[in-house]
GROMACS .gro file of C-alpha atoms in nm:
model
  373
    1MET     CA    1  -0.001   0.004  -0.003
    2SER     CA    2   0.145   0.347  -0.093
    3ASP     CA    3   0.187   0.632   0.157
    4ASP     CA    4  -0.108   0.817  -0.011
    5GLN     CA    5  -0.336   0.504   0.005
    6SER     CA    6  -0.240   0.447   0.369
    7THR     CA    7  -0.331   0.815   0.454
    8ALA     CA    8  -0.655   0.785   0.283
    9ASN     CA    9  -0.740   0.477   0.453
   10ASP     CA   10  -0.658   0.642   0.780
   11GLN     CA   11  -0.864   0.931   0.719
   12GLN     CA   12  -1.172   0.727   0.628
   13ARG     CA   13  -1.118   0.505   0.942
   14ARG     CA   14  -1.087   0.826   1.144
   15ARG     CA   15  -1.407   0.984   1.004
   16ALA     CA   16  -1.610   0.662   1.071
   17ALA     CA   17  -1.473   0.631   1.433
   18ARG     CA   18  -1.569   0.998   1.488
   19ARG     CA   19  -1.917   0.944   1.382
   20ALA     CA   20  -1.950   0.632   1.601
   21CYS     CA   21  -1.797   0.786   1.919
   22LYS     CA   22  -2.031   0.840   2.221
   23ARG     CA   23  -1.810   1.073   2.421
   24PHE     CA   24  -1.584   1.355   2.303
   25LEU     CA   25  -1.325   1.536   2.513
   26SER     CA   26  -1.180   1.768   2.240
   27GLY     CA   27  -1.412   1.862   1.964
   28GLU     CA   28  -1.746   1.716   1.884
   29ARG     CA   29  -1.916   1.464   1.672
   30SER     CA   30  -1.928   1.589   1.294
   31ALA     CA   31  -2.284   1.621   1.167
   32SER     CA   32  -2.406   1.490   0.832
   33ILE     CA   33  -2.532   1.706   0.551
   34ARG     CA   34  -2.882   1.557   0.629
   35GLU     CA   35  -2.856   1.639   1.000
   36ARG     CA   36  -2.731   2.000   0.927
   37LEU     CA   37  -3.037   2.057   0.687
   38THR     CA   38  -3.270   1.909   0.948
   39GLU     CA   39  -3.127   2.157   1.203
   40LEU     CA   40  -3.170   2.452   0.956
   41ALA     CA   41  -3.525   2.334   0.868
   42ALA     CA   42  -3.640   2.329   1.237
   43LEU     CA   43  -3.559   2.719   1.265
   44ASP     CA   44  -3.830   2.970   1.301
   45GLY     CA   45  -3.900   3.231   1.033
   46LEU     CA   46  -3.833   3.028   0.715
   47ASP     CA   47  -4.155   3.126   0.536
   48VAL     CA   48  -3.988   3.420   0.367
   49GLU     CA   49  -3.810   3.481   0.045
   50PRO     CA   50  -3.434   3.407   0.033
   51ASP     CA   51  -3.183   3.690   0.026
   52ILE     CA   52  -3.088   3.833  -0.320
   53TYR     CA   53  -2.711   3.918  -0.332
   54GLY     CA   54  -2.708   3.948   0.037
   55GLY     CA   55  -2.916   4.262   0.049
   56ASP     CA   56  -3.193   4.128   0.252
   57GLY     CA   57  -3.337   3.838   0.427
   58PRO     CA   58  -3.124   3.627   0.680
   59VAL     CA   59  -2.811   3.791   0.558
   60GLN     CA   60  -2.934   4.137   0.644
   61GLN     CA   61  -3.066   4.007   0.990
   62LEU     CA   62  -2.719   3.855   1.059
   63GLU     CA   63  -2.540   4.176   0.964
   64GLU     CA   64  -2.760   4.400   1.184
   65ARG     CA   65  -2.735   4.140   1.480
   66THR     CA   66  -2.351   4.121   1.437
   67ALA     CA   67  -2.319   4.504   1.435
   68ALA     CA   68  -2.531   4.527   1.757
   69LEU     CA   69  -2.330   4.254   1.932
   70LEU     CA   70  -1.997   4.428   1.853
   71GLY     CA   71  -2.125   4.787   1.920
   72LYS     CA   72  -2.043   4.884   1.564
   73GLU     CA   73  -2.251   5.104   1.332
   74ASP     CA   74  -2.272   4.848   1.069
   75ALA     CA   75  -2.152   4.487   0.963
   76VAL     CA   76  -2.105   4.327   0.612
   77PHE     CA   77  -2.135   3.956   0.558
   78PHE     CA   78  -1.832   3.789   0.364
   79PRO     CA   79  -1.814   3.436   0.231
   80THR     CA   80  -1.463   3.417   0.403
   81GLY     CA   81  -1.258   3.575   0.653
   82THR     CA   82  -0.955   3.595   0.414
   83MET     CA   83  -1.168   3.833   0.199
   84ALA     CA   84  -1.300   4.030   0.475
   85GLN     CA   85  -0.935   4.096   0.626
   86GLN     CA   86  -0.813   4.212   0.287
   87VAL     CA   87  -1.076   4.467   0.257
   88ALA     CA   88  -1.018   4.598   0.618
   89LEU     CA   89  -0.638   4.631   0.555
   90ARG     CA   90  -0.686   4.787   0.223
   91TYR     CA   91  -0.915   5.044   0.365
   92GLY     CA   92  -0.671   5.123   0.637
   93ALA     CA   93  -0.400   5.186   0.371
   94GLU     CA   94  -0.618   5.402   0.148
   95LEU     CA   95  -0.738   5.611   0.447
   96THR     CA   96  -0.394   5.665   0.595
   97GLY     CA   97  -0.184   5.666   0.291
   98ARG     CA   98   0.042   5.409   0.448
   99SER     CA   99   0.117   5.078   0.279
  100ALA     CA  100   0.253   4.902   0.586
  101VAL     CA  101   0.056   4.664   0.830
  102ALA     CA  102   0.202   4.592   1.167
  103LEU     CA  103   0.114   4.239   1.271
  104HIS     CA  104   0.245   3.931   1.423
  105PRO     CA  105   0.438   3.679   1.215
  106LEU     CA  106   0.251   3.390   1.367
  107SER     CA  107  -0.084   3.544   1.288
  108HIS     CA  108  -0.332   3.386   1.059
  109LEU     CA  109  -0.264   3.673   0.811
  110GLU     CA  110   0.081   3.567   0.764
  111ARG     CA  111   0.065   3.198   0.797
  112HIS     CA  112  -0.270   3.060   0.676
  113GLU     CA  113  -0.405   3.295   0.389
  114ARG     CA  114  -0.108   3.260   0.151
  115HIS     CA  115  -0.007   3.630   0.231
  116ALA     CA  116  -0.328   3.735   0.036
  117TYR     CA  117  -0.311   4.079   0.197
  118ALA     CA  118   0.022   4.149   0.053
  119GLN     CA  119  -0.014   3.964  -0.293
  120LEU     CA  120  -0.338   4.097  -0.380
  121THR     CA  121  -0.316   4.456  -0.229
  122GLY     CA  122   0.045   4.547  -0.251
  123LEU     CA  123   0.063   4.590   0.128
  124ARG     CA  124   0.379   4.527   0.346
  125GLY     CA  125   0.397   4.357   0.664
  126LEU     CA  126   0.589   4.466   0.970
  127TRP     CA  127   0.657   4.245   1.266
  128PRO     CA  128   0.688   4.443   1.605
  129THR     CA  129   0.805   4.104   1.760
  130THR     CA  130   0.881   3.747   1.686
  131GLU     CA  131   0.806   3.634   2.041
  132GLN     CA  132   0.527   3.405   2.097
  133ARG     CA  133   0.299   3.679   2.256
  134GLN     CA  134   0.133   4.001   2.147
  135PRO     CA  135   0.365   4.290   2.096
  136THR     CA  136   0.431   4.561   2.341
  137THR     CA  137   0.380   4.943   2.299
  138GLU     CA  138   0.758   4.966   2.309
  139GLU     CA  139   0.817   4.712   2.026
  140LEU     CA  140   0.542   4.900   1.830
  141GLY     CA  141   0.724   5.227   1.861
  142ALA     CA  142   1.062   5.073   1.767
  143LEU     CA  143   0.930   4.971   1.432
  144GLY     CA  144   1.096   5.282   1.282
  145GLU     CA  145   0.837   5.336   1.010
  146PRO     CA  146   0.460   5.446   0.977
  147PHE     CA  147   0.197   5.181   0.933
  148GLY     CA  148  -0.154   5.225   0.827
  149THR     CA  149  -0.322   4.949   1.042
  150LEU     CA  150  -0.221   4.737   1.353
  151ALA     CA  151  -0.371   4.397   1.313
  152VAL     CA  152  -0.429   4.196   1.634
  153GLU     CA  153  -0.536   3.849   1.627
  154LEU     CA  154  -0.757   3.772   1.933
  155PRO     CA  155  -0.676   3.503   2.044
  156LEU     CA  156  -0.340   3.444   1.856
  157ARG     CA  157  -0.389   3.083   1.766
  158ASP     CA  158  -0.068   2.941   1.639
  159PRO     CA  159   0.143   2.994   1.944
  160GLY     CA  160  -0.144   2.846   2.176
  161TYR     CA  161  -0.451   3.084   2.164
  162LEU     CA  162  -0.287   3.362   2.343
  163LEU     CA  163  -0.440   3.656   2.479
  164PRO     CA  164  -0.288   3.977   2.640
  165SER     CA  165  -0.433   4.128   2.945
  166TRP     CA  166  -0.687   4.390   2.918
  167GLU     CA  167  -0.458   4.658   3.036
  168GLU     CA  168  -0.202   4.542   2.763
  169LEU     CA  169  -0.459   4.548   2.500
  170VAL     CA  170  -0.574   4.896   2.578
  171GLU     CA  171  -0.211   5.035   2.590
  172LEU     CA  172  -0.139   4.855   2.265
  173THR     CA  173  -0.434   4.993   2.056
  174GLU     CA  174  -0.383   5.354   2.218
  175ALA     CA  175  -0.011   5.337   2.099
  176ALA     CA  176  -0.118   5.254   1.741
  177ARG     CA  177  -0.356   5.530   1.728
  178ALA     CA  178  -0.119   5.773   1.864
  179THR     CA  179   0.086   5.716   1.539
  180GLY     CA  180  -0.215   5.781   1.327
  181ALA     CA  181  -0.278   5.427   1.248
  182ARG     CA  182  -0.603   5.224   1.259
  183VAL     CA  183  -0.666   4.913   1.471
  184HIS     CA  184  -0.818   4.606   1.315
  185PHE     CA  185  -0.909   4.300   1.524
  186ASP     CA  186  -0.868   3.956   1.367
  187GLY     CA  187  -1.130   3.824   1.575
  188ALA     CA  188  -1.208   3.482   1.429
  189ARG     CA  189  -1.244   3.359   1.770
  190LEU     CA  190  -1.334   3.697   1.937
  191TRP     CA  191  -1.654   3.535   2.055
  192ASN     CA  192  -1.460   3.329   2.334
  193THR     CA  193  -1.253   3.616   2.471
  194THR     CA  194  -1.508   3.771   2.703
  195THR     CA  195  -1.434   3.542   3.010
  196HIS     CA  196  -1.073   3.634   3.012
  197PHE     CA  197  -1.099   4.011   2.942
  198GLY     CA  198  -1.411   4.013   3.185
  199LYS     CA  199  -1.566   4.250   2.930
  200PRO     CA  200  -1.873   4.238   2.689
  201LEU     CA  201  -1.807   4.198   2.315
  202ASP     CA  202  -1.893   4.563   2.238
  203GLU     CA  203  -1.650   4.690   2.483
  204ILE     CA  204  -1.385   4.475   2.344
  205SER     CA  205  -1.453   4.568   1.997
  206ALA     CA  206  -1.459   4.949   2.087
  207LEU     CA  207  -1.097   4.927   2.102
  208ALA     CA  208  -1.075   4.862   1.729
  209ASP     CA  209  -1.174   5.042   1.413
  210SER     CA  210  -1.270   4.740   1.244
  211VAL     CA  211  -1.342   4.391   1.362
  212TYR     CA  212  -1.367   4.059   1.174
  213VAL     CA  213  -1.537   3.767   1.321
  214SER     CA  214  -1.597   3.416   1.187
  215PHE     CA  215  -1.927   3.221   1.217
  216TYR     CA  216  -1.797   2.882   1.167
  217LYS     CA  217  -1.560   2.891   1.451
  218ASP     CA  218  -1.709   2.837   1.789
  219LEU     CA  219  -2.068   2.893   1.648
  220ARG     CA  220  -2.088   2.584   1.415
  221GLY     CA  221  -2.177   2.794   1.134
  222ILE     CA  222  -2.148   2.652   0.778
  223SER     CA  223  -1.934   2.912   0.658
  224GLY     CA  224  -1.892   3.292   0.636
  225ALA     CA  225  -1.760   3.601   0.829
  226ALA     CA  226  -1.841   3.960   0.899
  227LEU     CA  227  -1.655   4.277   0.907
  228ALA     CA  228  -1.795   4.552   1.132
  229GLY     CA  229  -1.706   4.909   1.172
  230ASP     CA  230  -1.859   5.245   1.078
  231ALA     CA  231  -2.070   5.338   0.791
  232ALA     CA  232  -1.781   5.460   0.577
  233LEU     CA  233  -1.588   5.131   0.627
  234THR     CA  234  -1.887   4.916   0.549
  235ALA     CA  235  -1.986   5.112   0.231
  236TYR     CA  236  -1.625   5.058   0.106
  237ALA     CA  237  -1.646   4.679   0.218
  238ARG     CA  238  -1.967   4.633   0.021
  239THR     CA  239  -1.780   4.775  -0.294
  240TRP     CA  240  -1.481   4.562  -0.257
  241ARG     CA  241  -1.683   4.246  -0.171
  242HIS     CA  242  -1.843   4.284  -0.505
  243ARG     CA  243  -1.516   4.333  -0.683
  244TYR     CA  244  -1.350   4.029  -0.505
  245GLY     CA  245  -1.652   3.822  -0.628
  246GLY     CA  246  -1.792   3.773  -0.284
  247THR     CA  247  -2.150   3.902  -0.337
  248LEU     CA  248  -2.302   3.558  -0.391
  249PHE     CA  249  -2.652   3.535  -0.540
  250GLN     CA  250  -2.802   3.356  -0.234
  251GLN     CA  251  -2.617   3.292   0.101
  252TRP     CA  252  -2.913   3.218   0.331
  253PRO     CA  253  -2.791   2.865   0.445
  254ALA     CA  254  -2.478   3.006   0.579
  255ALA     CA  255  -2.650   3.305   0.728
  256LEU     CA  256  -2.924   3.100   0.904
  257ALA     CA  257  -2.648   2.861   1.055
  258ALA     CA  258  -2.469   3.162   1.189
  259LEU     CA  259  -2.796   3.320   1.340
  260ALA     CA  260  -2.846   2.979   1.495
  261GLY     CA  261  -2.501   2.972   1.649
  262LEU     CA  262  -2.557   3.319   1.789
  263ASP     CA  263  -2.881   3.207   1.940
  264THR     CA  264  -2.759   2.878   2.083
  265LEU     CA  265  -2.383   2.875   2.144
  266LEU     CA  266  -2.268   3.228   2.200
  267SER     CA  267  -2.403   3.226   2.548
  268GLU     CA  268  -2.229   2.897   2.624
  269LEU     CA  269  -1.893   2.997   2.550
  270PRO     CA  270  -1.813   3.124   2.892
  271ALA     CA  271  -1.906   2.804   3.039
  272PHE     CA  272  -1.666   2.620   2.824
  273ALA     CA  273  -1.380   2.852   2.927
  274ARG     CA  274  -1.455   2.800   3.293
  275HIS     CA  275  -1.477   2.415   3.260
  276ALA     CA  276  -1.132   2.430   3.060
  277ALA     CA  277  -0.986   2.570   3.403
  278THR     CA  278  -1.107   2.233   3.557
  279LEU     CA  279  -1.008   1.994   3.291
  280ALA     CA  280  -0.672   2.155   3.149
  281PRO     CA  281  -0.479   2.078   3.510
  282ALA     CA  282  -0.586   1.704   3.463
  283LEU     CA  283  -0.423   1.687   3.112
  284ALA     CA  284  -0.124   1.873   3.225
  285ALA     CA  285  -0.071   1.624   3.507
  286LEU     CA  286  -0.054   1.308   3.260
  287PRO     CA  287   0.304   1.172   3.270
  288GLY     CA  288   0.539   1.389   3.061
  289ALA     CA  289   0.264   1.633   2.961
  290ARG     CA  290   0.261   2.001   2.931
  291ILE     CA  291  -0.014   2.236   2.839
  292HIS     CA  292   0.032   2.577   2.680
  293PRO     CA  293  -0.040   2.831   2.801
  294VAL     CA  294  -0.002   2.706   3.154
  295VAL     CA  295  -0.334   2.881   3.236
  296PRO     CA  296  -0.532   2.881   2.916
  297PRO     CA  297  -0.726   3.214   2.875
  298THR     CA  298  -1.002   3.033   2.652
  299HIS     CA  299  -1.139   2.670   2.617
  300GLU     CA  300  -0.864   2.611   2.342
  301PHE     CA  301  -0.489   2.547   2.411
  302GLN     CA  302  -0.199   2.323   2.307
  303LEU     CA  303  -0.111   1.984   2.472
  304TRP     CA  304   0.243   1.850   2.433
  305LEU     CA  305   0.324   1.489   2.491
  306PRO     CA  306   0.661   1.301   2.490
  307HIS     CA  307   0.585   1.058   2.194
  308PRO     CA  308   0.594   1.059   1.818
  309ALA     CA  309   0.293   1.202   1.640
  310LYS     CA  310   0.239   0.872   1.453
  311ALA     CA  311   0.214   0.687   1.793
  312LEU     CA  312  -0.026   0.928   1.928
  313ASN     CA  313  -0.250   0.938   1.629
  314ALA     CA  314  -0.267   0.564   1.621
  315ALA     CA  315  -0.350   0.569   1.995
  316HIS     CA  316  -0.633   0.818   1.939
  317LEU     CA  317  -0.780   0.607   1.657
  318ALA     CA  318  -0.759   0.268   1.851
  319LEU     CA  319  -0.929   0.453   2.158
  320ALA     CA  320  -1.205   0.588   1.928
  321GLU     CA  321  -1.270   0.250   1.772
  322GLN     CA  322  -1.230   0.024   2.073
  323GLU     CA  323  -1.406   0.249   2.332
  324ARG     CA  324  -1.601   0.499   2.122
  325THR     CA  325  -1.411   0.782   2.293
  326TRP     CA  326  -1.277   1.080   2.111
  327PHE     CA  327  -0.971   1.203   2.315
  328VAL     CA  328  -0.743   1.475   2.145
  329SER     CA  329  -0.668   1.424   1.787
  330HIS     CA  330  -0.445   1.557   1.501
  331TRP     CA  331  -0.104   1.529   1.653
  332THR     CA  332   0.199   1.671   1.481
  333ASP     CA  333   0.571   1.635   1.550
  334ALA     CA  334   0.719   1.946   1.709
  335ALA     CA  335   1.060   1.780   1.802
  336PRO     CA  336   1.219   1.439   1.803
  337GLY     CA  337   0.985   1.222   2.023
  338LEU     CA  338   0.773   1.538   2.115
  339ALA     CA  339   0.428   1.610   1.962
  340MET     CA  340   0.163   1.867   1.994
  341ALA     CA  341  -0.215   1.889   1.947
  342GLU     CA  342  -0.479   2.155   1.990
  343VAL     CA  343  -0.735   2.098   2.255
  344SER     CA  344  -1.087   2.243   2.201
  345LEU     CA  345  -1.311   2.178   2.522
  346THR     CA  346  -1.656   2.254   2.394
  347GLY     CA  347  -2.016   2.147   2.491
  348PRO     CA  348  -1.937   1.769   2.504
  349ALA     CA  349  -1.629   1.819   2.721
  350LEU     CA  350  -1.877   1.977   2.994
  351GLU     CA  351  -1.986   1.620   3.076
  352TRP     CA  352  -1.635   1.518   3.185
  353THR     CA  353  -1.484   1.529   3.515
  354ALA     CA  354  -1.114   1.592   3.599
  355ASP     CA  355  -1.081   1.222   3.719
  356GLU     CA  356  -1.242   1.080   3.393
  357VAL     CA  357  -0.982   1.301   3.201
  358THR     CA  358  -0.689   1.144   3.398
  359ASP     CA  359  -0.835   0.780   3.345
  360ILE     CA  360  -0.881   0.817   2.970
  361GLY     CA  361  -0.564   0.994   2.935
  362LEU     CA  362  -0.355   0.733   3.101
  363ARG     CA  363  -0.527   0.468   2.881
  364PHE     CA  364  -0.447   0.676   2.576
  365LEU     CA  365  -0.073   0.689   2.671
  366GLU     CA  366  -0.057   0.315   2.734
  367LEU     CA  367  -0.188   0.256   2.382
  368ALA     CA  368   0.071   0.525   2.261
  369ALA     CA  369   0.356   0.343   2.427
  370GLY     CA  370   0.235  -0.001   2.272
  371SER     CA  371   0.175   0.144   1.933
  372ALA     CA  372   0.370  -0.004   1.627
  373TYR     CA  373   0.246   0.289   1.420
   0.00000   0.00000   0.00000
């Protein structure tokens, strides 16, 4: 069997095992297309005409609701966050006359969007720091050249879903504005920052001129994002959304799923973060384990274990198939003999106690130690 065939076979086994699992620690059971359509069909207010090019219907409702939640004058629905963020940064450059963007080198804009903001807009990235944390005001001032927008990813996912303190965030945004720059929040997961900051969404968003949020991260949407700000920004955003090909004929399925997420999941996110404070120490106490950050600010964080990723992935699949329990998946090698996976403790994790996490974690490690992978 070739490596490609083996990988495909493992993926099929993993998908089948996930569908059959009864308990989930990190993540949740994936829904079928029929199940998602059934969920949407059960929503209220469906006896209306669909949206036409996003100008009315559930898309308009979603935009209005998002703007209200974020305390902004208006919001614009986009099919992708990559497109929304390009528009936000382009607007900052045109408004300030500065082509540079200050951002973290580990941010989503740099690592997961194929540098779209630079390739498609001609903007340049400036890195205030390469440390695995948000930049300081001193580092921002030391850049030595003007920038049009400071882009802050909240939380900063790749280094471990990191968040600054509220005081640090206020100081950082004030320092950027003092230079004449705009502030943009890459808030794909902004929804789950309220517990850490101890502030409502509108107060957090008030620190930024523009805010991007995702509807499929944390809220179980099908797809889609929103860019929120003042009326001048959103008028510009609607123009450029059209130019980028993002004004789709009908987008009501994505909008309905996002509205449902706002109705059912948004209020549950603080409970996820609080329960993570109970379960994360149990994971950290496993033999050889480390979690990062040591005290996770949200319900998502990194787990590191002293085993090869192949052994841990094999153990995860064996546990899922044998005990119908989904532990922590998608391990990658971080160093020889050391692997990392991201943990997301959502609704299903609320059913777990710390002792249960310890028990299943020890069985998982036994399987990894005995794996031939």
